[in-house]
Tab-separated table of C-alpha atoms in Angstrom:
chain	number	residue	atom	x	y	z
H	1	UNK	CA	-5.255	-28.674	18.994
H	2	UNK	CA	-2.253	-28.656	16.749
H	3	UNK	CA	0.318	-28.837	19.347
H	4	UNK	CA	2.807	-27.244	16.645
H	5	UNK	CA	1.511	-24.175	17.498
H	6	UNK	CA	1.074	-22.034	20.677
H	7	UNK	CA	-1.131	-19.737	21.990
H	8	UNK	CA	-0.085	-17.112	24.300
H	9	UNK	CA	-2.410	-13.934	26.066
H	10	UNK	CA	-0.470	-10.779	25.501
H	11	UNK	CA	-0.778	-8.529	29.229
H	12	UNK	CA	-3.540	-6.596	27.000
H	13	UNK	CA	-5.356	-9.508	26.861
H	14	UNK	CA	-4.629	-9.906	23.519
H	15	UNK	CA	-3.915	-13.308	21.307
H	16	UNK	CA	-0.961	-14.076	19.500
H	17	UNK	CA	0.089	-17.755	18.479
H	18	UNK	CA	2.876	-19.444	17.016
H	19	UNK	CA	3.838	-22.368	14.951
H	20	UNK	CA	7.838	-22.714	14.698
H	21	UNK	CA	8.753	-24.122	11.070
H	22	UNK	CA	12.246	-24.134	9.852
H	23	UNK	CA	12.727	-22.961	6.194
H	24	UNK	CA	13.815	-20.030	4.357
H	25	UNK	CA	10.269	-17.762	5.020
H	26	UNK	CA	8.860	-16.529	7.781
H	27	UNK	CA	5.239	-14.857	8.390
H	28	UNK	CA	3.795	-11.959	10.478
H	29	UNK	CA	0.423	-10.406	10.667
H	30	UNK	CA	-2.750	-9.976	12.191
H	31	UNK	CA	-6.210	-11.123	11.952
H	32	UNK	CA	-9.247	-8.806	12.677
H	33	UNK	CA	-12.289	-9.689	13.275
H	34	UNK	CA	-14.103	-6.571	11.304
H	35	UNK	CA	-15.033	-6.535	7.365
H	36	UNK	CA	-17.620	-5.403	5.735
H	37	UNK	CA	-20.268	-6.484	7.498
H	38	UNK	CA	-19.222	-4.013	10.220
H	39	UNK	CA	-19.493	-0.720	7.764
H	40	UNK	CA	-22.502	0.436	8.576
H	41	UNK	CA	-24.095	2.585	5.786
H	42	UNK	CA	-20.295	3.201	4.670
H	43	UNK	CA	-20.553	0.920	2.395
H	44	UNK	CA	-16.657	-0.052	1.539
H	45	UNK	CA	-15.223	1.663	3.556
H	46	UNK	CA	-13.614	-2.167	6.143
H	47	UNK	CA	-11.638	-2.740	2.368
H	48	UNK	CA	-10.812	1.157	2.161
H	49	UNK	CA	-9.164	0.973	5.389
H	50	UNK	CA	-7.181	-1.926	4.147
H	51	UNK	CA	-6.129	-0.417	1.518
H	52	UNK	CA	-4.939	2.837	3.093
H	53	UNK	CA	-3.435	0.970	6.176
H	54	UNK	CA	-0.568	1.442	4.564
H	55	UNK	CA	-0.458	5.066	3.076
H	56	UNK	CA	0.997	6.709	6.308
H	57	UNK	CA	1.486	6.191	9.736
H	58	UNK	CA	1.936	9.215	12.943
H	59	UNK	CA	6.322	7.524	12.545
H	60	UNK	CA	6.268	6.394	8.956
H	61	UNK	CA	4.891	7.898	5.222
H	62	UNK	CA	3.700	5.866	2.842
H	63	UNK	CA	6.926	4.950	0.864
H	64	UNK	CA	8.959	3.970	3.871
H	65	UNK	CA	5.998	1.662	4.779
H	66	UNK	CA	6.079	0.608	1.670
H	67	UNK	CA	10.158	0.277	1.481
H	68	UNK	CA	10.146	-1.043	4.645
H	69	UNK	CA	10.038	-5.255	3.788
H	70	UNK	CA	10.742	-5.078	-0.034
H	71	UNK	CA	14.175	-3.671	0.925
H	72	UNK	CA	14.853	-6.995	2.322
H	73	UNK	CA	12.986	-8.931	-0.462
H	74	UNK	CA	9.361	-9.378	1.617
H	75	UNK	CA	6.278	-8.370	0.930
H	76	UNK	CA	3.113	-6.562	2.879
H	77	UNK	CA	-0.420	-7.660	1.974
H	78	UNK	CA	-4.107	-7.421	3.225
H	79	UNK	CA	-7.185	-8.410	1.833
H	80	UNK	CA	-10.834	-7.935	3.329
H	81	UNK	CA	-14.024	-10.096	3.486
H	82	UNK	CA	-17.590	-10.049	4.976
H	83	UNK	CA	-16.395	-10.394	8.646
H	84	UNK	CA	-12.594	-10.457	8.393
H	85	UNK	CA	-9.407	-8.185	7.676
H	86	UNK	CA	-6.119	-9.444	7.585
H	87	UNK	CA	-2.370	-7.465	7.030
H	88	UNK	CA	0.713	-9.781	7.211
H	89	UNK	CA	4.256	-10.214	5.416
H	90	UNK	CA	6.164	-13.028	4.277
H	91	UNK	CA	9.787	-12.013	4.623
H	92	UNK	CA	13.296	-14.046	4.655
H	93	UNK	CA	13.838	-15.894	7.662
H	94	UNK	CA	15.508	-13.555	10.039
H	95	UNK	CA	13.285	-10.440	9.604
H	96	UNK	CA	10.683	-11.127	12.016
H	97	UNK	CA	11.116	-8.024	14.636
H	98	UNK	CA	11.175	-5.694	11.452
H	99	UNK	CA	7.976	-7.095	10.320
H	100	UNK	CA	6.600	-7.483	13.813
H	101	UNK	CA	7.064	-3.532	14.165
H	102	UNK	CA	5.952	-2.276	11.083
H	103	UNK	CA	2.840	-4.755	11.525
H	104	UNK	CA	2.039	-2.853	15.259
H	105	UNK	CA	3.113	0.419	13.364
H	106	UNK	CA	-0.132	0.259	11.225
H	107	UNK	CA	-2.821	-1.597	13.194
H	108	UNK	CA	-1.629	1.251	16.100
H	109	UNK	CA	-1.042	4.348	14.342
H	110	UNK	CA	-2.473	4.654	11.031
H	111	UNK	CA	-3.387	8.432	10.368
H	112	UNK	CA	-4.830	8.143	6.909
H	113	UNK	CA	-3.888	11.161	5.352
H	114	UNK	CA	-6.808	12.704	3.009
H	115	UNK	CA	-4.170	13.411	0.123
H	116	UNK	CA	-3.209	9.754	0.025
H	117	UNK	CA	-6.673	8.645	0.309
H	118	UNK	CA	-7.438	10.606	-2.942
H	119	UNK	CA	-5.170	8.834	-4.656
H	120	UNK	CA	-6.033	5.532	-3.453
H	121	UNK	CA	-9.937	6.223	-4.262
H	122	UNK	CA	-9.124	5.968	-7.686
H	123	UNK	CA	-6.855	3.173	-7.016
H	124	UNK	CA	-9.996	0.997	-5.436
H	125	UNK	CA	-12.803	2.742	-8.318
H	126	UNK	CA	-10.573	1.063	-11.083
H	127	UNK	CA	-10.887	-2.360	-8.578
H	128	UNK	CA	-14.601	-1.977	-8.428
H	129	UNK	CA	-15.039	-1.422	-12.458
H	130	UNK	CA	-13.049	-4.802	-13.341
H	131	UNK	CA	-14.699	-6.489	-11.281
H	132	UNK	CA	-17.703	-5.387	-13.208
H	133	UNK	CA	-15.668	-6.381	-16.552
H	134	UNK	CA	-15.735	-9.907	-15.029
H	135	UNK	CA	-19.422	-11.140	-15.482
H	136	UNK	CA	-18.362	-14.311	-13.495
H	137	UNK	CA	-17.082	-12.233	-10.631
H	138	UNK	CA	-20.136	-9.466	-10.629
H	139	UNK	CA	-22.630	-12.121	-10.809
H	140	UNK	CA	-21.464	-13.447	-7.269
H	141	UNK	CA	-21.955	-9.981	-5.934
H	142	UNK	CA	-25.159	-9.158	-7.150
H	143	UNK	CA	-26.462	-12.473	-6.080
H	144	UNK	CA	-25.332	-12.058	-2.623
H	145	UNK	CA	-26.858	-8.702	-2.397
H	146	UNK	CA	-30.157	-10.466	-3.524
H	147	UNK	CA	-29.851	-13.434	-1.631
H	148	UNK	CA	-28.913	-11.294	1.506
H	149	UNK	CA	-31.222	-8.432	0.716
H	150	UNK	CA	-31.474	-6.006	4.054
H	151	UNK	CA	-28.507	-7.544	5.522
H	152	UNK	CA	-24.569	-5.856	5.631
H	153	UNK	CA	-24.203	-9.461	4.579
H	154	UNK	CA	-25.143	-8.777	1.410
H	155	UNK	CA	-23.093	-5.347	0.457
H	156	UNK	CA	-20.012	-5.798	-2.037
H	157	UNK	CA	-17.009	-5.725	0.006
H	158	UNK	CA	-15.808	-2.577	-2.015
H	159	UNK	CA	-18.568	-0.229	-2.160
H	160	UNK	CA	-19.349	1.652	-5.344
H	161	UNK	CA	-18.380	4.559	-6.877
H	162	UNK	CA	-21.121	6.807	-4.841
H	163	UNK	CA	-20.327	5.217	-1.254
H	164	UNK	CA	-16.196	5.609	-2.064
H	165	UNK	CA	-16.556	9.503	-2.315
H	166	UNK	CA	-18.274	9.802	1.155
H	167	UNK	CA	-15.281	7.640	2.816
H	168	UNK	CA	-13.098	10.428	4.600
H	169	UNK	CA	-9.654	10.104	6.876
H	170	UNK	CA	-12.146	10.700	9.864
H	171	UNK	CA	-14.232	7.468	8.901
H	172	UNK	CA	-10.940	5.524	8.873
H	173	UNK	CA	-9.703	6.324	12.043
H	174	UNK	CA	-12.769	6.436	13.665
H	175	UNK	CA	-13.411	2.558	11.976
H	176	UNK	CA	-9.630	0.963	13.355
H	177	UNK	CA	-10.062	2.950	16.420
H	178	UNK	CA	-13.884	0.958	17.306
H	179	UNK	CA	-12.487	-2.466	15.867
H	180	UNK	CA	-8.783	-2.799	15.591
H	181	UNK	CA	-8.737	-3.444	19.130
H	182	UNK	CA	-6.751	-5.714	21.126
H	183	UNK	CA	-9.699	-8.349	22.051
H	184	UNK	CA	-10.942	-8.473	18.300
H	185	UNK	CA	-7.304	-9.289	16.767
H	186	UNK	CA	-4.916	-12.349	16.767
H	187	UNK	CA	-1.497	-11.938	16.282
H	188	UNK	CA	-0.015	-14.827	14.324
H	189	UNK	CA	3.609	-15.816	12.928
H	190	UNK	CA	5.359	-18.527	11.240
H	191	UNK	CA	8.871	-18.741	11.465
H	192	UNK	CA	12.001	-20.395	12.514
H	193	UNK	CA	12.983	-17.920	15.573
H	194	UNK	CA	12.009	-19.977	19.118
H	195	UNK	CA	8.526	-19.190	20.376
H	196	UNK	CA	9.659	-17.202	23.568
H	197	UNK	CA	12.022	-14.546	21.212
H	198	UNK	CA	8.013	-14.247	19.398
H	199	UNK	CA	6.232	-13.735	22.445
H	200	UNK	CA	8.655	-11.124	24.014
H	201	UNK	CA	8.346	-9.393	20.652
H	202	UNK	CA	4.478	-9.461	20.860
H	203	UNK	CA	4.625	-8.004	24.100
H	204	UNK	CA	6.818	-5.216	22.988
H	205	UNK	CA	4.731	-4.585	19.851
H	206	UNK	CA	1.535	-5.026	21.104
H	207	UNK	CA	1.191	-5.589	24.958
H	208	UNK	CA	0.613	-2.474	26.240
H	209	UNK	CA	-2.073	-1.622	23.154
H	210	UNK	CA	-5.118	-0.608	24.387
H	211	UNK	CA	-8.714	0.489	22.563
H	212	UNK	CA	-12.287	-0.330	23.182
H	213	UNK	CA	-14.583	-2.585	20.961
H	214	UNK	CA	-17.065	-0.894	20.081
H	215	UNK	CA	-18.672	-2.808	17.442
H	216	UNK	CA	-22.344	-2.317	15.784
H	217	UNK	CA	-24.554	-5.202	16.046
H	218	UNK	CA	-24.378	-8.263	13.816
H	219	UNK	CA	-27.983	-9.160	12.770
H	220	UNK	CA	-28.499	-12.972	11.248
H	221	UNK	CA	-29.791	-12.773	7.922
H	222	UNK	CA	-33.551	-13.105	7.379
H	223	UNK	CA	-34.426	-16.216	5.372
H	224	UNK	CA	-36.179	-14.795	2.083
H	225	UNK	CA	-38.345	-16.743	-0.410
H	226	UNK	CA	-36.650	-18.181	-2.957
H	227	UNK	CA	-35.847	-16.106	-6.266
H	228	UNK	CA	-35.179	-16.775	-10.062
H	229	UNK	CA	-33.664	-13.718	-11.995
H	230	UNK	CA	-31.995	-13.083	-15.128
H	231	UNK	CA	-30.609	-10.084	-16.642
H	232	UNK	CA	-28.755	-8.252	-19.185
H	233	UNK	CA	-25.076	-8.017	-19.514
H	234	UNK	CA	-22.578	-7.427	-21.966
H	235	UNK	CA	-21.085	-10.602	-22.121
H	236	UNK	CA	-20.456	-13.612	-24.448
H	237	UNK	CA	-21.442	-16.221	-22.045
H	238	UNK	CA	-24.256	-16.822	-19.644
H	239	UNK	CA	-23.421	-16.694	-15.969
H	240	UNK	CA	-25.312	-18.493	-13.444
H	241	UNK	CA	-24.994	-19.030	-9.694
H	242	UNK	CA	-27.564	-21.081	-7.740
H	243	UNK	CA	-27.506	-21.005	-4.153
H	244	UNK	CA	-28.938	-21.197	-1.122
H	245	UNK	CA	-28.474	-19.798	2.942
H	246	UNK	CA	-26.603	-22.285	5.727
H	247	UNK	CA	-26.057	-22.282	8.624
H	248	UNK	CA	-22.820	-20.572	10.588
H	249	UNK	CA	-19.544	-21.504	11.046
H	250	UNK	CA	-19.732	-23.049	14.858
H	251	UNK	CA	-22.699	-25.981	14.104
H	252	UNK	CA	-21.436	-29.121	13.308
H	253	UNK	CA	-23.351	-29.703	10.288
H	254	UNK	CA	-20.899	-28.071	8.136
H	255	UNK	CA	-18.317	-31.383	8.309
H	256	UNK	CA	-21.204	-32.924	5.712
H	257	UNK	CA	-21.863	-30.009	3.743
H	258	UNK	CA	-18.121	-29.505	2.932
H	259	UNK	CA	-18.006	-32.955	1.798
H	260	UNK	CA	-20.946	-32.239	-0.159
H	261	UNK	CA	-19.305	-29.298	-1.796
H	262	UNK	CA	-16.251	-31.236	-2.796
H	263	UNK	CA	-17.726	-34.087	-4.182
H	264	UNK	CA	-20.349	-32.150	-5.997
H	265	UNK	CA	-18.037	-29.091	-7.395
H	266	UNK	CA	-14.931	-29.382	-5.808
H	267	UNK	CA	-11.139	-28.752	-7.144
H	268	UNK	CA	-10.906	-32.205	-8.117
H	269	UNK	CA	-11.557	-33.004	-12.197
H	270	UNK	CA	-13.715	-35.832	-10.968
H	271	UNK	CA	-16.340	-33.801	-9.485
H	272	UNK	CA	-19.693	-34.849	-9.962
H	273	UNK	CA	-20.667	-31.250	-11.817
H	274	UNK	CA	-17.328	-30.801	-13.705
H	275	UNK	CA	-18.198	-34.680	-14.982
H	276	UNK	CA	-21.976	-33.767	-16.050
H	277	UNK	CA	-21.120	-30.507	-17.395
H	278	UNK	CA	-17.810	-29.956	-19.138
H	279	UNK	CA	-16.037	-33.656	-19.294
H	280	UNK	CA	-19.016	-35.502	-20.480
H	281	UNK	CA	-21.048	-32.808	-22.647
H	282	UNK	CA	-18.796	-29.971	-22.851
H	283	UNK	CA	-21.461	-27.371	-21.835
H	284	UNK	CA	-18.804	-25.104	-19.850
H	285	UNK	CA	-15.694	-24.691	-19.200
H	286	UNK	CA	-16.279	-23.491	-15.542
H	287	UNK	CA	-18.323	-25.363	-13.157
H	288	UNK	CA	-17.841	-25.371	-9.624
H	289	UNK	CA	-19.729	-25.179	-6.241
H	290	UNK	CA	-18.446	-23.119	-2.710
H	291	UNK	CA	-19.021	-22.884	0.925
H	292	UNK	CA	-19.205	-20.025	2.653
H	293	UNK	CA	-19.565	-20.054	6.340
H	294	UNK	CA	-19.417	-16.618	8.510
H	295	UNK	CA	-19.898	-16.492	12.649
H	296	UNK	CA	-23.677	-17.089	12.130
H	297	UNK	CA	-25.047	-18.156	8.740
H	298	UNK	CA	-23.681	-19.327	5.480
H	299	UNK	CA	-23.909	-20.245	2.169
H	300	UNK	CA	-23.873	-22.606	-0.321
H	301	UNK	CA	-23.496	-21.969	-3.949
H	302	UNK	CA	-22.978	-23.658	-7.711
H	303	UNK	CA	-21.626	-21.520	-10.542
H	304	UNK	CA	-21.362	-22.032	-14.182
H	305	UNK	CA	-20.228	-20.107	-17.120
H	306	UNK	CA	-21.391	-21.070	-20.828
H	307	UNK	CA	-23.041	-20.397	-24.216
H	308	UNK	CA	-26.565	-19.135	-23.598
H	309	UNK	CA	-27.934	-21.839	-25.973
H	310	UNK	CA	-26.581	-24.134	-23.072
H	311	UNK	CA	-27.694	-22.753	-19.603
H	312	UNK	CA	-30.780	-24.470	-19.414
H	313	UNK	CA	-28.993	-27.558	-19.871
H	314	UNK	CA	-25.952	-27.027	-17.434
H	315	UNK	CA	-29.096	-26.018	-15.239
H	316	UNK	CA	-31.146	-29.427	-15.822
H	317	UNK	CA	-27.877	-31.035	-14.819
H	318	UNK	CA	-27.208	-29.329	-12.398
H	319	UNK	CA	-30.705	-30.255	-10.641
H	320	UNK	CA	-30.028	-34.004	-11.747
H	321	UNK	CA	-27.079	-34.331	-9.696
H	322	UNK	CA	-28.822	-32.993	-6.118
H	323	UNK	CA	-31.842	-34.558	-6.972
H	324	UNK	CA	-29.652	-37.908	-7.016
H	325	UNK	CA	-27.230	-36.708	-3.970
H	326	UNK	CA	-30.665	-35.721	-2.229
H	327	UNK	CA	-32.466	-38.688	-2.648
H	328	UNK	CA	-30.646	-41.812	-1.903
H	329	UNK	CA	-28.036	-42.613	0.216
H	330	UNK	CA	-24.658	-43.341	-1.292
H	331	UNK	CA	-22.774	-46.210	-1.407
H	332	UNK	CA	-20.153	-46.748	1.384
H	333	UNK	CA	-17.216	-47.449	-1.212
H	334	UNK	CA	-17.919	-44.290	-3.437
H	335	UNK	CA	-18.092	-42.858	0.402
H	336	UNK	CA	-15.010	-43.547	1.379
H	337	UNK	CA	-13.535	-42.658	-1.670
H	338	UNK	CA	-14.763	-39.281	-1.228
H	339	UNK	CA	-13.623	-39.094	1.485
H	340	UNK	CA	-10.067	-40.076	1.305
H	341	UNK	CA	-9.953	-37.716	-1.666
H	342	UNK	CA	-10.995	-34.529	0.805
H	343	UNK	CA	-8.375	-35.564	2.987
H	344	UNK	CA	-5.529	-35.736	0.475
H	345	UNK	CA	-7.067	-32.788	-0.885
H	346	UNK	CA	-6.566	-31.198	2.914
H	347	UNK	CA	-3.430	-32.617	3.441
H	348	UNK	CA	-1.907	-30.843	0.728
H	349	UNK	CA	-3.149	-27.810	1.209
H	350	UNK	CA	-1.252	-28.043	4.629
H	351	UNK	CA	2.109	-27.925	2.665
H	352	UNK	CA	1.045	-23.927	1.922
H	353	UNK	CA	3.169	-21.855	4.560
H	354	UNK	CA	0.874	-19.016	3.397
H	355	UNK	CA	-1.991	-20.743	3.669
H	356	UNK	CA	-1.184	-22.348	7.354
H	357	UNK	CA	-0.335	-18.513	8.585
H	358	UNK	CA	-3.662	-17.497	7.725
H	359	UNK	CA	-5.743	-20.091	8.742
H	360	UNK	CA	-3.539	-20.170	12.021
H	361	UNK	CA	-4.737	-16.797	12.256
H	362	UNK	CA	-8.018	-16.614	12.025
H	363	UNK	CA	-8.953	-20.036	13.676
H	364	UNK	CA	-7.175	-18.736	17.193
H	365	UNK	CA	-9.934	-15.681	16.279
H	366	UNK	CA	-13.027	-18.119	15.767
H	367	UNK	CA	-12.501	-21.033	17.994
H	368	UNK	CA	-9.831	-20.019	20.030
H	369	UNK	CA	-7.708	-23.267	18.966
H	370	UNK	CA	-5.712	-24.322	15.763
H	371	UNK	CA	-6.711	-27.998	14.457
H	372	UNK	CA	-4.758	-29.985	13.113
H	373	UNK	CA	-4.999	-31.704	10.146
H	374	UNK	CA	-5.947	-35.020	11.024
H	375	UNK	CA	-8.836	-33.457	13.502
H	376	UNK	CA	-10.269	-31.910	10.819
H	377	UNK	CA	-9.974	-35.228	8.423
H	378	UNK	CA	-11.322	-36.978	11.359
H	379	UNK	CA	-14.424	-35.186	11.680
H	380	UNK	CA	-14.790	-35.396	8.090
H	381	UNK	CA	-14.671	-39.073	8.333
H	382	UNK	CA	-17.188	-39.383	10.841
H	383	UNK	CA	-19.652	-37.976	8.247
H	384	UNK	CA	-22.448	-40.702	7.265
H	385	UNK	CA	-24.566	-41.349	4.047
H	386	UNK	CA	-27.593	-39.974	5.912
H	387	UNK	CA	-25.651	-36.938	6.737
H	388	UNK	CA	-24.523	-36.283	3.187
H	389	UNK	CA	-27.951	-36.614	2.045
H	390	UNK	CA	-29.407	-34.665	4.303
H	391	UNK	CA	-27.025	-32.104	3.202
H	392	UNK	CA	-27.573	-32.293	-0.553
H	393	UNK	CA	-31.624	-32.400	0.197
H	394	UNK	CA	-31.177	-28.544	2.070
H	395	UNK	CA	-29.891	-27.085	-1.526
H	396	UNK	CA	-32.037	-29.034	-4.035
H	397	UNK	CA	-34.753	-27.240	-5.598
H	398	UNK	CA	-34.567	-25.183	-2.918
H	399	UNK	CA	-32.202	-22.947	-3.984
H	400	UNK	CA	-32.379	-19.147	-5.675
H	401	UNK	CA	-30.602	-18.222	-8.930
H	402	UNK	CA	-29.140	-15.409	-10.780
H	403	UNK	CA	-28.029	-15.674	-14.574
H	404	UNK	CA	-26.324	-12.751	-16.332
H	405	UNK	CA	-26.841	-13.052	-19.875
């Protein structure tokens, strides 16, 4: 537990935590524990409430919500993913109760009126169609939705155009009102201001807040035989993603798999794939592998964008490395190395005021705690050749693929 940060139970019952910083920028939000695996057969519509959060409020219209932090140089963001929805600013130190209040204002009182939500439909259509332009964005999307088939898992986070007509003002309420509810959201802030002036705001925001979760049933994805698939795009390069289903976010397993992901197609130059691919044969100029891990399954996957003439190749290579990962153990100095690497790598990443916000956030709404730093590097030390193996033999020829050509 990061002892930098506390968590406090609102008289709703309610989370918010804290981690006191001094600097220039403070942070506000909430995390919610609903995205678009929560839709239903609306498909779209956990981002579509994101989105039109902000376009009117029973106190506030849509430019003063709007107005209401860039007047004092802030901003007001959201995003959406399978399971998650966040809103928060990032504001100049000393603007916490504004945010704090315009942050309750929305999650509370949101009344999504129809005339904005026209506007904002074609705001989100022209998000879905680049994302179509981008054949290595799309080709993550369609893969899921194989890879996931019969799942909510599987649906693109922003619909289509069909599914965004039949998203109404109704729909939006009625989605807030079942899962924007005081047991399925964290509040969390990072700021200079002393943790009791944060709490007494909380309670004045939030603590008398009251809704019931009512939330449709999560089903774990049902593990499908394995799949090879290309098809036709308009595009200059092929597109390929590999990939294959985990396990959730709670088993323990995932400490070895993360290592796995870094060392095999990481950030870092000197992963094992960016080394194979582009450094040593200049195949591609994007090669890179991801973890995914959601409440109760997960997934692992390698992309790579290049000339058709070399996809087979990146492929072959791609199979080399697990195959070698998979089937011997590796040495305890290139271990360690690895490693050490990860943990810089984390370390960094701590620096990110943004980035420890958000995480603060949504770890109070997973696991009820914030780790720190040197937990997390700890438990990533603990991993063992065996482990790392193991890991690397669950994706290797094992896995499904999807190329766009």
């Amino acid at each position: 537990m990061d002892k930098n940060c506390i968590i406090h139970t609102l008289a709703n019952g309610m989370r918010a935590v804290y981690c006191q910083r001094h600097g220039n920028v403070a942070y506000c939000g909430v995390a919610v524990n609903a995205g678009s695996r929560d839709e239903g057969v609306d498909r779209g519509l956990a981002h579509f409430v994101e989105h039109t959060i902000f376009k009117g409020t029973s106190r506030r219209r849509a430019w003063h919500i709007l107005n209401r932090m860039e007047l004092v140089g802030g901003e007001l963001n959201a995003y959406t993913s399978k399971e998650e929805t966040l809103v928060y600013s990032l504001f100049p130190k000393g603007n916490m109760p504004r945010a704090m209040e315009l942050i309750a204002d929305l999650v509370q009182n949101s009344v999504f009126p129809e005339h904005e939500l026209e506007k904002e439909r074609e705001v989100v259509l022209e998000e879905i169609l680049s994302y179509r332009d981008t054949p290595s964005e799309a080709v993550y999307d369609d893969f899921e939705d194989l890879i996931f088939a019969g799942n909510a898992l599987g649906h693109n986070i922003l619909g289509d155009e069909d599914s965004l007509q039949g998203l109404s003002s109704e729909k939006c309420r009625r989605f807030i009102e079942c899962l924007y509810t005081p047991g399925n959201m964290v509040l969390f802030g990072v700021g200079d201001a002393a943790p009791e002036r944060f709490f007494r705001l909380a309670e004045r925001h939030f603590g008398s807040f009251s809704r019931t979760l009512v939330r449709p049933g999560r089903s774990v994805p049902a593990v499908l035989p394995q799949f090879a698939e290309t098809r036709s795009v308009d595009s200059h390069q092929a597109h390929t993603v590999i990939g294959i289903p985990t396990f959730g976010m709670h088993d323990d397993r995932k400490y070895a798999l993360l290592l796995l992901n870094n060392i095999l197609g990481g950030p870092g130059m000197n992963s094992l794939l960016n080394v194979a691919i582009r450094e040593r044969h200049g195949y591609a100029y994007t090669v890179e592998s991801a973890v995914t891990l959601f409440s109760d399954s997960g997934l692992m996957t390698v992309y790579f964008g290049s000339d058709e003439r070399y996809a087979k190749r990146c492929l072959n290579l791609v199979d080399r490395t697990l195959d070698s990962l998979a089937s011997s153990t590796m040495r305890q100095r290139a271990l360690d190395a690895a490693k050490k690497q990860y943990a810089g790598q984390l370390l960094v990443g701590s620096e990110s005021l943004e980035g420890t916000a958000l995480s603060m956030g949504k770890s109070v709404m997973h696991f009820g705690t914030v780790s720190t730093v040197d937990e997390i590097t700890a438990r990533i030390r603990s991993v063992t050749a065996e482990q790392l193996r193991d890991a690397a033999a669950t994706i290797a020829g094992r896995y499904s693929r999807l190329t766009f050509l």
